[in-house]
Short mmCIF file of C-alpha atoms in Angstrom, two decimals:
data_model
loop_
_atom_site.label_atom_id
_atom_site.label_comp_id
_atom_site.label_asym_id
_atom_site.label_seq_id
_atom_site.Cartn_x
_atom_site.Cartn_y
_atom_site.Cartn_z
CA MET A 67 77.06 75.60 42.97
CA THR A 68 80.70 76.35 44.99
CA ALA A 69 78.46 78.65 47.58
CA GLU A 70 75.59 75.87 48.00
CA ARG A 71 77.95 73.09 48.80
CA ALA A 72 80.03 75.80 51.37
CA ALA A 73 76.58 76.36 53.08
CA ALA A 74 75.68 72.79 53.32
CA ALA A 75 79.13 71.97 54.57
CA ALA A 76 78.84 74.56 57.09
CA ALA A 77 75.27 73.27 58.19
CA GLU A 78 76.88 69.86 58.31
CA GLN A 79 79.41 70.62 60.66
CA ALA A 80 77.71 73.17 63.11
CA ALA A 81 74.48 69.78 63.26
CA GLN A 82 77.67 67.20 64.20
CA ARG A 83 79.06 70.22 67.05
CA GLY A 84 75.57 70.10 68.63
CA SER A 85 74.92 66.70 67.94
CA ALA A 86 78.43 65.95 70.14
CA ARG A 87 77.45 69.04 72.55
CA ASP A 88 74.09 67.25 73.52
CA GLU A 89 75.67 64.29 74.16
CA ALA A 90 78.03 65.42 75.97
CA MET A 91 75.46 67.15 78.44
CA ARG A 92 73.41 64.67 78.53
CA ALA A 93 77.11 62.48 80.01
CA GLY A 94 76.87 64.90 81.98
CA SER A 95 80.43 66.03 81.22
CA SER A 96 82.45 69.20 82.97
CA GLN A 97 82.64 72.11 80.87
CA GLU A 98 86.27 71.03 79.54
CA ASP A 99 84.37 67.93 78.01
CA PHE A 100 81.76 71.11 76.35
CA VAL A 101 84.90 73.36 75.40
CA GLN A 102 86.16 69.97 73.27
CA ALA A 103 82.81 69.11 71.66
CA GLY A 104 82.95 72.08 70.22
CA GLY A 105 80.88 75.07 72.11
CA ALA A 106 83.65 77.52 72.64
CA HIS A 107 83.55 77.39 68.64
CA THR A 108 80.44 78.22 68.54
CA GLY A 109 80.15 81.03 71.25
CA SER A 110 77.30 79.05 73.31
CA PRO A 111 77.25 79.78 77.03
CA ARG A 112 77.72 77.35 80.20
CA PRO A 113 74.49 75.89 81.00
CA ARG A 114 72.98 77.62 83.82
CA SER A 115 72.48 74.43 85.32
CA ALA A 116 76.27 73.86 85.83
CA ALA A 117 76.67 77.50 86.69
CA ARG A 118 74.40 76.89 89.44
CA GLN A 119 76.20 73.68 91.11
CA PRO A 120 78.49 74.62 94.38
CA ALA A 121 81.94 73.23 94.13
CA ALA A 122 82.35 70.59 96.31
CA GLY A 123 84.70 71.08 99.70
CA PRO A 124 85.45 69.42 102.86
CA THR A 125 82.81 70.25 105.99
CA ARG A 126 84.32 71.73 108.48
CA ARG A 127 83.80 70.32 112.39
CA TRP A 128 84.61 71.66 115.08
CA LEU A 129 84.68 68.51 117.10
CA THR A 130 87.73 66.81 115.08
CA GLY A 131 89.79 63.95 116.10
CA ASP A 132 89.17 60.58 118.33
CA ARG A 133 84.89 60.68 118.57
CA VAL A 134 86.15 57.97 121.37
CA LEU A 135 87.88 60.40 123.89
CA TRP A 136 85.39 62.93 123.00
CA VAL A 137 82.57 60.38 124.16
CA ILE A 138 84.97 59.95 127.20
CA VAL A 139 85.43 63.80 127.94
CA PHE A 140 81.69 64.17 127.76
CA VAL A 141 80.82 61.50 130.34
CA LEU A 142 83.34 62.19 132.98
CA ALA A 143 82.07 66.15 132.77
CA THR A 144 78.64 64.94 133.09
CA VAL A 145 80.06 62.75 136.23
CA SER A 146 81.86 65.71 137.70
CA VAL A 147 78.49 67.52 137.48
CA LEU A 148 76.63 65.54 139.66
CA VAL A 149 79.74 64.48 142.38
CA VAL A 150 80.32 68.29 142.46
CA TYR A 151 76.44 69.09 142.97
CA SER A 152 76.28 66.59 145.64
CA SER A 153 79.51 66.65 147.66
CA THR A 154 79.46 70.14 148.13
CA ALA A 155 76.12 70.27 150.47
CA LYS A 156 78.40 70.38 153.49
CA MET A 157 79.89 73.51 152.27
CA ALA A 158 76.96 74.88 151.02
CA TYR A 159 74.48 74.66 154.33
CA ASP A 160 77.72 75.81 156.43
CA ALA A 161 76.81 79.29 158.35
CA HIS A 162 80.20 80.84 157.44
CA THR A 163 79.96 80.28 153.82
CA MET A 164 76.17 81.63 153.42
CA ARG A 165 76.41 79.70 149.82
CA SER A 166 73.58 77.26 148.53
CA THR A 167 74.65 74.23 146.69
CA ALA A 168 73.41 76.15 143.55
CA HIS A 169 76.01 78.18 143.44
CA PHE A 170 79.02 75.40 143.52
CA LEU A 171 76.89 74.11 140.68
CA ARG A 172 77.40 77.41 138.75
CA GLN A 173 81.03 77.56 139.30
CA GLN A 174 81.37 73.85 138.26
CA LEU A 175 79.67 74.56 135.32
CA LEU A 176 81.44 77.81 134.36
CA ILE A 177 84.82 75.66 134.67
CA LEU A 178 83.71 73.12 132.67
CA PHE A 179 82.19 75.34 129.74
CA PHE A 180 85.56 77.20 129.92
CA SER A 181 87.85 74.32 130.39
CA LEU A 182 85.28 72.28 127.27
CA GLY A 183 85.96 75.87 124.86
CA VAL A 184 89.67 75.31 125.65
CA MET A 185 89.94 72.31 124.56
CA VAL A 186 88.11 73.03 121.47
CA ILE A 187 90.83 75.25 120.64
CA VAL A 188 93.89 73.54 121.63
CA GLN A 189 92.73 70.53 118.81
CA ARG A 190 91.87 72.77 116.18
CA MET A 191 96.40 73.56 116.29
CA ASN A 192 98.69 71.26 114.98
CA SER A 193 101.67 70.10 116.53
CA ARG A 194 103.85 71.90 115.28
CA PHE A 195 102.90 74.50 116.67
CA TYR A 196 103.12 72.59 120.11
CA HIS A 197 107.06 72.39 118.86
CA ALA A 198 107.78 75.85 118.38
CA ALA A 199 106.47 76.99 121.58
CA ALA A 200 107.12 74.06 123.84
CA ARG A 201 110.50 75.77 125.17
CA TRP A 202 108.86 79.34 125.95
CA VAL A 203 105.87 77.74 127.93
CA TYR A 204 108.19 75.32 129.59
CA TYR A 205 110.36 78.50 131.06
CA ALA A 206 107.25 80.65 131.47
CA SER A 207 105.50 77.94 133.86
CA VAL A 208 108.62 77.25 135.45
CA LEU A 209 109.01 80.53 136.36
CA LEU A 210 105.18 80.97 137.59
CA THR A 211 105.32 78.09 139.87
CA MET A 212 108.70 79.31 141.38
CA ALA A 213 106.61 83.05 141.80
CA VAL A 214 104.28 81.00 144.26
CA TYR A 215 106.64 80.74 147.03
CA PHE A 216 106.99 84.72 146.88
CA ILE A 217 103.52 85.73 145.86
CA GLY A 218 101.15 83.09 146.19
CA ALA A 219 98.11 81.55 148.53
CA THR A 220 98.73 79.39 151.52
CA THR A 221 96.77 76.94 152.20
CA ASN A 222 97.30 73.87 154.76
CA GLY A 223 101.17 75.01 154.93
CA ALA A 224 101.73 74.77 151.35
CA ALA A 225 101.53 77.74 149.09
CA ARG A 226 100.47 76.57 145.15
CA TRP A 227 97.82 79.40 144.10
CA ILE A 228 98.31 82.58 142.57
CA PRO A 229 95.35 84.77 142.78
CA ILE A 230 94.26 86.35 140.14
CA GLY A 231 90.85 88.79 140.77
CA PRO A 232 88.26 86.54 142.19
CA ILE A 233 90.18 82.84 141.23
CA GLN A 234 93.40 81.38 142.49
CA PHE A 235 95.31 79.78 139.16
CA GLN A 236 98.21 76.73 140.31
CA PRO A 237 100.63 76.83 137.80
CA SER A 238 102.06 73.50 138.97
CA GLU A 239 99.64 71.93 136.66
CA ALA A 240 100.63 74.13 133.73
CA LEU A 241 103.85 73.06 134.50
CA LYS A 242 103.20 69.01 134.41
CA VAL A 243 102.04 69.53 130.99
CA ALA A 244 104.38 71.76 129.78
CA THR A 245 107.25 69.21 130.34
CA VAL A 246 105.86 66.51 129.14
CA LEU A 247 105.30 68.74 125.75
CA PHE A 248 109.14 70.13 125.95
CA LEU A 249 110.88 66.24 127.07
CA ALA A 250 109.00 65.47 123.87
CA ALA A 251 110.56 67.59 121.65
CA GLN A 252 114.11 67.16 123.55
CA LEU A 253 113.65 63.59 123.04
CA ALA A 254 112.29 63.79 119.13
CA ALA A 255 115.13 66.00 118.29
CA ARG A 256 117.68 63.35 118.93
CA GLN A 257 116.18 60.22 117.70
CA THR A 258 119.34 59.22 115.27
CA LYS A 259 121.65 58.87 118.62
CA ILE A 260 119.25 58.61 121.68
CA ASP A 261 120.91 54.99 122.25
CA ARG A 262 123.95 56.10 122.28
CA ILE A 263 123.46 59.00 124.58
CA ARG A 264 124.28 58.80 128.38
CA ILE A 265 122.53 61.48 130.01
CA VAL A 266 123.12 60.74 134.08
CA PRO A 267 126.59 61.67 135.10
CA SER A 268 128.81 60.52 137.47
CA TRP A 269 128.43 61.04 141.18
CA ARG A 270 131.38 62.38 141.22
CA PHE A 271 130.72 65.67 140.85
CA TRP A 272 134.31 67.36 140.97
CA THR A 273 134.98 65.37 137.65
CA TRP A 274 131.86 67.47 135.46
CA ARG A 275 134.05 70.56 134.98
CA THR A 276 137.37 68.72 134.12
CA ASP A 277 136.64 65.07 132.69
CA ARG A 278 135.92 65.35 129.09
CA GLU A 279 133.37 62.53 129.01
CA GLN A 280 131.49 64.29 131.79
CA ARG A 281 131.01 66.91 129.89
CA ARG A 282 130.24 65.39 126.70
CA ILE A 283 127.28 63.95 128.78
CA TRP A 284 126.27 66.82 129.91
CA ALA A 285 126.17 68.82 126.58
CA GLU A 286 124.53 65.75 124.69
CA GLY A 287 122.09 64.18 126.99
CA THR A 288 122.06 65.96 130.78
CA TYR A 289 121.27 69.41 129.90
CA PRO A 290 119.22 69.15 127.12
CA ILE A 291 116.96 65.89 128.16
CA LEU A 292 117.28 64.90 131.95
CA LEU A 293 118.16 68.71 133.61
CA PRO A 294 114.45 69.94 132.46
CA VAL A 295 112.75 66.99 133.81
CA LEU A 296 114.70 67.51 137.46
CA VAL A 297 114.10 71.27 137.71
CA ALA A 298 110.51 70.81 136.82
CA CYS A 299 110.13 68.00 139.62
CA ALA A 300 112.36 70.38 142.31
CA VAL A 301 110.10 73.55 141.60
CA ILE A 302 106.88 71.25 142.23
CA LEU A 303 108.35 69.22 145.13
CA PRO A 304 108.15 72.02 148.11
CA ALA A 305 104.49 72.68 147.50
CA HIS A 306 103.03 69.37 145.88
CA THR A 307 105.61 65.78 146.82
CA SER A 308 103.23 63.80 145.05
CA SER A 309 103.08 65.83 141.89
CA SER A 310 106.31 65.99 141.63
CA ALA A 311 106.45 62.53 141.83
CA LEU A 312 103.83 61.96 139.43
CA LEU A 313 105.55 64.28 137.08
CA PHE A 314 108.41 62.15 137.45
CA LEU A 315 106.85 58.36 137.12
CA ALA A 316 105.25 60.23 133.94
CA THR A 317 108.71 61.22 132.19
CA TRP A 318 110.40 58.26 132.96
CA VAL A 319 108.11 56.37 130.95
CA MET A 320 108.59 58.66 128.38
CA MET A 321 112.28 58.56 127.97
CA LEU A 322 112.20 54.68 128.42
CA ILE A 323 109.49 54.99 125.27
CA GLY A 324 111.76 57.45 123.31
CA ARG A 325 114.52 54.83 123.50
CA VAL A 326 116.50 55.93 126.18
CA ARG A 327 119.16 53.35 127.53
CA SER A 328 117.75 51.31 129.94
CA ARG A 329 121.08 51.11 131.79
CA GLU A 330 120.69 54.92 132.09
CA LEU A 331 117.01 54.86 133.14
CA PHE A 332 117.72 52.57 136.33
CA LYS A 333 120.49 54.96 137.48
CA LEU A 334 118.58 57.65 136.99
CA PHE A 335 115.58 55.80 139.76
CA GLY A 336 118.21 54.97 141.81
CA TRP A 337 119.68 58.51 142.31
CA ALA A 338 115.59 59.37 142.39
CA VAL A 339 114.84 57.35 145.46
CA ALA A 340 118.55 58.31 146.76
CA ALA A 341 116.85 61.26 146.98
CA PHE A 342 114.03 60.83 148.35
CA LEU A 343 115.15 59.20 150.99
CA LEU A 344 118.12 62.36 151.12
CA LEU A 345 114.57 64.53 152.10
CA MET A 346 113.22 62.96 154.46
CA THR A 347 116.38 62.63 156.31
CA LEU A 348 117.20 66.49 156.40
CA ASN A 349 113.63 67.32 156.47
CA LEU A 350 113.55 69.92 153.17
CA GLY A 351 109.94 70.71 151.75
CA ARG A 352 106.93 69.80 152.56
CA SER A 353 108.93 65.69 153.78
CA GLU A 354 107.53 66.22 157.46
CA THR A 355 103.89 66.16 155.45
CA ALA A 356 105.10 63.57 154.05
CA GLU A 357 106.41 61.45 156.93
CA GLY A 358 103.12 61.80 159.15
CA ARG A 359 100.95 60.00 155.66
CA PHE A 360 102.84 57.42 155.39
CA SER A 361 103.02 57.06 159.28
CA THR A 362 99.35 57.48 159.19
CA TRP A 363 98.93 54.66 156.62
CA VAL A 364 101.37 52.14 158.14
CA ARG A 365 99.18 51.94 161.05
CA LEU A 366 96.15 51.55 159.32
CA TRP A 367 97.68 48.34 158.00
CA VAL A 368 99.40 46.99 160.87
CA LEU A 369 97.51 48.49 163.77
CA PRO A 370 93.72 47.60 164.94
CA GLN A 371 91.02 49.95 164.54
CA ASP A 372 87.93 48.76 166.46
CA HIS A 373 86.34 50.88 168.21
CA LYS A 374 87.53 54.13 167.00
CA PRO A 375 85.80 57.48 167.60
CA LEU A 376 84.19 58.94 164.67
CA ASP A 377 85.86 62.10 164.99
CA LEU A 378 89.38 60.25 165.49
CA LEU A 379 88.86 58.54 161.69
CA THR A 380 91.33 59.89 159.30
CA ASP A 381 90.12 60.99 156.02
CA THR A 382 90.89 57.52 154.05
CA GLU A 383 89.46 55.47 157.03
CA ARG A 384 86.27 57.54 156.24
CA SER A 385 86.31 57.26 152.66
CA MET A 386 86.55 53.42 153.24
CA ILE A 387 83.35 53.55 155.13
CA ALA A 388 81.73 55.55 152.34
CA ILE A 389 83.13 52.66 150.01
CA ARG A 390 81.53 50.31 152.27
CA ASN A 391 78.19 51.99 152.46
CA GLY A 392 78.02 52.24 149.01
CA GLY A 393 78.19 48.32 147.98
CA ILE A 394 77.40 47.18 144.41
CA LEU A 395 74.37 49.71 143.73
CA GLY A 396 74.76 52.65 146.14
CA GLU A 397 73.01 54.45 148.31
CA GLY A 398 71.45 56.68 145.44
CA ALA A 399 72.01 60.57 143.83
CA GLY A 400 72.33 62.62 146.68
CA GLN A 401 72.24 60.05 149.38
CA SER A 402 75.58 60.19 150.73
CA ALA A 403 76.39 60.09 154.42
CA MET A 404 80.06 60.55 155.05
CA ARG A 405 80.04 63.10 152.29
CA VAL A 406 79.45 65.16 156.05
CA GLU A 407 82.45 63.58 157.75
CA MET A 408 85.22 63.92 154.71
CA ILE A 409 86.98 67.51 154.72
CA HIS A 410 87.26 67.32 150.73
CA PRO A 411 84.50 65.22 149.22
CA GLU A 412 84.34 66.92 146.36
CA SER A 413 88.05 67.38 145.12
CA ASP A 414 90.03 64.79 147.60
CA TYR A 415 88.54 61.96 147.72
CA ALA A 416 86.10 62.26 145.06
CA PHE A 417 86.23 58.00 143.77
CA ALA A 418 84.43 57.38 147.64
CA PHE A 419 81.99 59.58 147.55
CA PHE A 420 80.80 58.22 143.56
CA VAL A 421 80.70 54.74 144.86
CA GLU A 422 78.49 55.68 148.22
CA GLU A 423 76.32 57.40 146.30
CA TYR A 424 76.77 55.45 142.71
CA GLY A 425 77.85 52.24 143.97
CA MET A 426 80.86 49.68 142.58
CA LEU A 427 79.58 48.75 139.28
CA LEU A 428 79.34 52.50 137.81
CA ALA A 429 82.50 52.82 139.75
CA VAL A 430 84.31 50.40 137.97
CA ALA A 431 82.89 51.55 134.78
CA LEU A 432 84.68 55.05 135.67
CA MET A 433 87.66 53.45 135.87
CA MET A 434 87.61 51.76 132.85
CA LEU A 435 86.97 54.80 131.25
CA TYR A 436 90.41 56.80 132.29
CA LEU A 437 92.05 53.30 131.57
CA TRP A 438 90.37 53.80 127.93
CA ILE A 439 91.72 57.38 127.70
CA PHE A 440 95.38 55.58 127.78
CA PHE A 441 94.42 52.28 125.24
CA ARG A 442 93.43 55.23 122.46
CA ALA A 443 96.60 57.22 123.36
CA ILE A 444 98.46 53.94 122.17
CA GLU A 445 96.42 54.07 119.43
CA ILE A 446 96.93 57.47 118.13
CA PHE A 447 100.48 57.24 118.92
CA ARG A 448 100.87 53.79 116.65
CA ARG A 449 99.49 55.89 114.27
CA CYS A 450 101.95 59.15 114.28
CA GLY A 451 105.05 57.37 112.52
CA THR A 452 106.94 60.44 114.19
CA ALA A 453 108.40 60.87 117.66
CA PHE A 454 107.21 64.10 118.33
CA PRO A 455 103.64 64.01 118.51
CA GLY A 456 103.64 60.39 119.35
CA LEU A 457 105.62 60.88 122.58
CA LEU A 458 103.54 63.62 123.09
CA VAL A 459 100.50 61.72 123.45
CA LEU A 460 101.70 59.00 125.64
CA GLY A 461 102.99 61.58 128.50
CA LEU A 462 100.44 63.31 128.03
CA ALA A 463 98.14 60.55 128.31
CA LEU A 464 100.21 58.78 131.34
CA LEU A 465 99.83 61.72 133.03
CA ILE A 466 96.22 61.97 133.42
CA THR A 467 95.67 57.85 133.69
CA CYS A 468 98.40 58.14 136.30
CA GLN A 469 96.85 60.49 138.41
CA ALA A 470 93.57 58.96 138.12
CA LEU A 471 94.91 55.33 139.74
CA LEU A 472 96.82 57.39 142.52
CA HIS A 473 93.35 59.12 143.41
CA VAL A 474 91.62 55.65 144.08
CA MET A 475 94.43 53.83 145.29
CA VAL A 476 94.52 56.80 148.24
CA THR A 477 90.77 56.25 149.05
CA VAL A 478 90.77 52.47 149.28
CA ASN A 479 94.45 53.04 151.67
CA LEU A 480 96.51 51.53 148.73
CA ILE A 481 99.58 54.30 149.37
CA PRO A 482 99.46 57.56 151.25
CA GLU A 483 97.42 60.36 151.01
CA THR A 484 98.53 62.82 148.03
CA GLY A 485 96.18 64.79 147.51
CA GLN A 486 95.99 63.79 143.80
CA THR A 487 92.18 65.28 142.07
CA LEU A 488 90.10 62.99 139.92
CA PRO A 489 90.87 64.57 136.34
CA LEU A 490 87.49 66.72 134.84
CA ILE A 491 85.36 65.09 138.23
CA SER A 492 86.49 66.65 141.35
CA ARG A 493 86.26 70.22 142.10
CA GLY A 494 89.12 72.71 140.60
CA GLY A 495 89.92 75.13 138.33
CA SER A 496 93.49 74.54 137.21
CA SER A 497 92.91 70.68 137.42
CA THR A 498 89.98 70.70 135.23
CA LEU A 499 91.50 73.58 132.88
CA PHE A 500 95.36 71.55 131.94
CA THR A 501 93.63 67.96 131.72
CA ALA A 502 91.52 70.06 129.14
CA VAL A 503 94.05 71.71 127.72
CA ALA A 504 96.30 67.61 127.59
CA LEU A 505 93.38 66.22 126.07
CA GLY A 506 93.47 69.06 123.50
CA MET A 507 96.30 68.22 121.92
CA ILE A 508 95.77 64.37 122.13
CA LEU A 509 93.16 65.30 119.70
CA SER A 510 95.07 67.66 118.21
CA VAL A 511 97.33 64.93 117.24
CA SER A 512 94.21 62.29 116.43
CA ARG A 513 93.02 64.66 113.86
CA GLN A 514 96.31 65.37 112.02
CA ASN A 515 96.96 61.67 111.86
CA ASP A 516 92.90 61.38 109.75
CA GLU A 517 94.51 64.01 107.56
CA GLN A 518 97.81 62.89 107.16
CA SER A 519 99.56 66.18 107.78
CA HIS A 520 102.03 65.51 110.39
CA ASP A 521 105.45 66.84 109.40
CA ARG A 522 107.86 64.13 108.74
CA PRO A 523 111.70 65.75 109.50
CA LYS A 524 114.22 63.53 108.88
CA GLY A 525 115.68 61.15 111.58
CA GLU A 526 112.65 61.96 114.04
CA SER A 527 110.94 58.19 113.81
CA LEU A 528 110.93 55.99 117.09
CA TYR A 529 111.42 53.43 114.79
CA GLU A 530 114.70 54.11 113.27
CA ARG A 531 117.74 52.36 114.35
#
């Protein structure tokens, strides 16, 4: 009887464990539930359906970050192909070049594919890598830009390119991005005391070494924050005055956003104006070229230009004729007449050429895309919560948007000729490449906002007081 009772109890317990196991499996429970139900004690194997089920994980996407920015980039790249293919007809049928329009199209496609590939790589990196590399990238860019004046190729009286085999590299484009990167790191590291730091020393330079207060200003503000900007602008200035001014403007706004004292910034702006006038007076750098362009711009506004022969027209006047020819709807793709008359319709006057072929309506939409880049950058900045990535995003967006606006303002004669290209559209490898790098950094910060993977070091919040 005892053996029979034991056998009956064992059978009852086995039946209970089997019933619990079946209920757990029917309910879709995990292996842990299955073990708790008694499966481990009976030696029962893991269900085959559970063994075959793959582990869930995040889907890997190559194009991460702000999707609106990606759409804008691809639209601008498409417009670039159209503009370069049509505007290079003058160069293609020149007897000296012996090249077809297909040659310049292939060249531009190669530049775009390479630049977009670099942008994909850059946007996969985290902003902590940019922060660590900021100082060395800045130093290398300064040295390369200075090397241009000794080993660089000179075109139109300006040394801007370093020849590397069949291509020419313009390091000043890299220096603009590197300066914004370095300044963002410097401002971010001083957010807890930035509103108490002075960055502009006294004009009495003989007191810089003897006066204790002046030494403190140099140590806390001038050397780490202001001097890198001034060095970069000074290095770029002899070859490209407008790029130097563009960089100064973008970094000035960065310092304003980074909570540098307003009094210091207005003092800095006054010193910059005084320095520019001094350069013009002493005829240093390309001041003679800048003065000639300014005089031409003034004459176009104050003197009548009626009955002027076509061969005496400036490029700005020809660009305005192109805009007038385009009207509201444009002449149509490939139907530009002024591309033969303008010297650089594929680069310096790409916007005027676009208006002539595609009309003012599409041209306004094109301008809105550049403004949209800046507005998207503001949205990314608001979501950062820490200073370095936020300042980096706004500084890079300012470079791109301001360069586009300067280009457009030249074509309609609102400002003197600058030689600034239209970002991602004008023909030019260095400009396109480093615009793509800047956009890749912006997209990287946007991706980290989505992942919430930003480092949050103490004292680097823009909202701390």
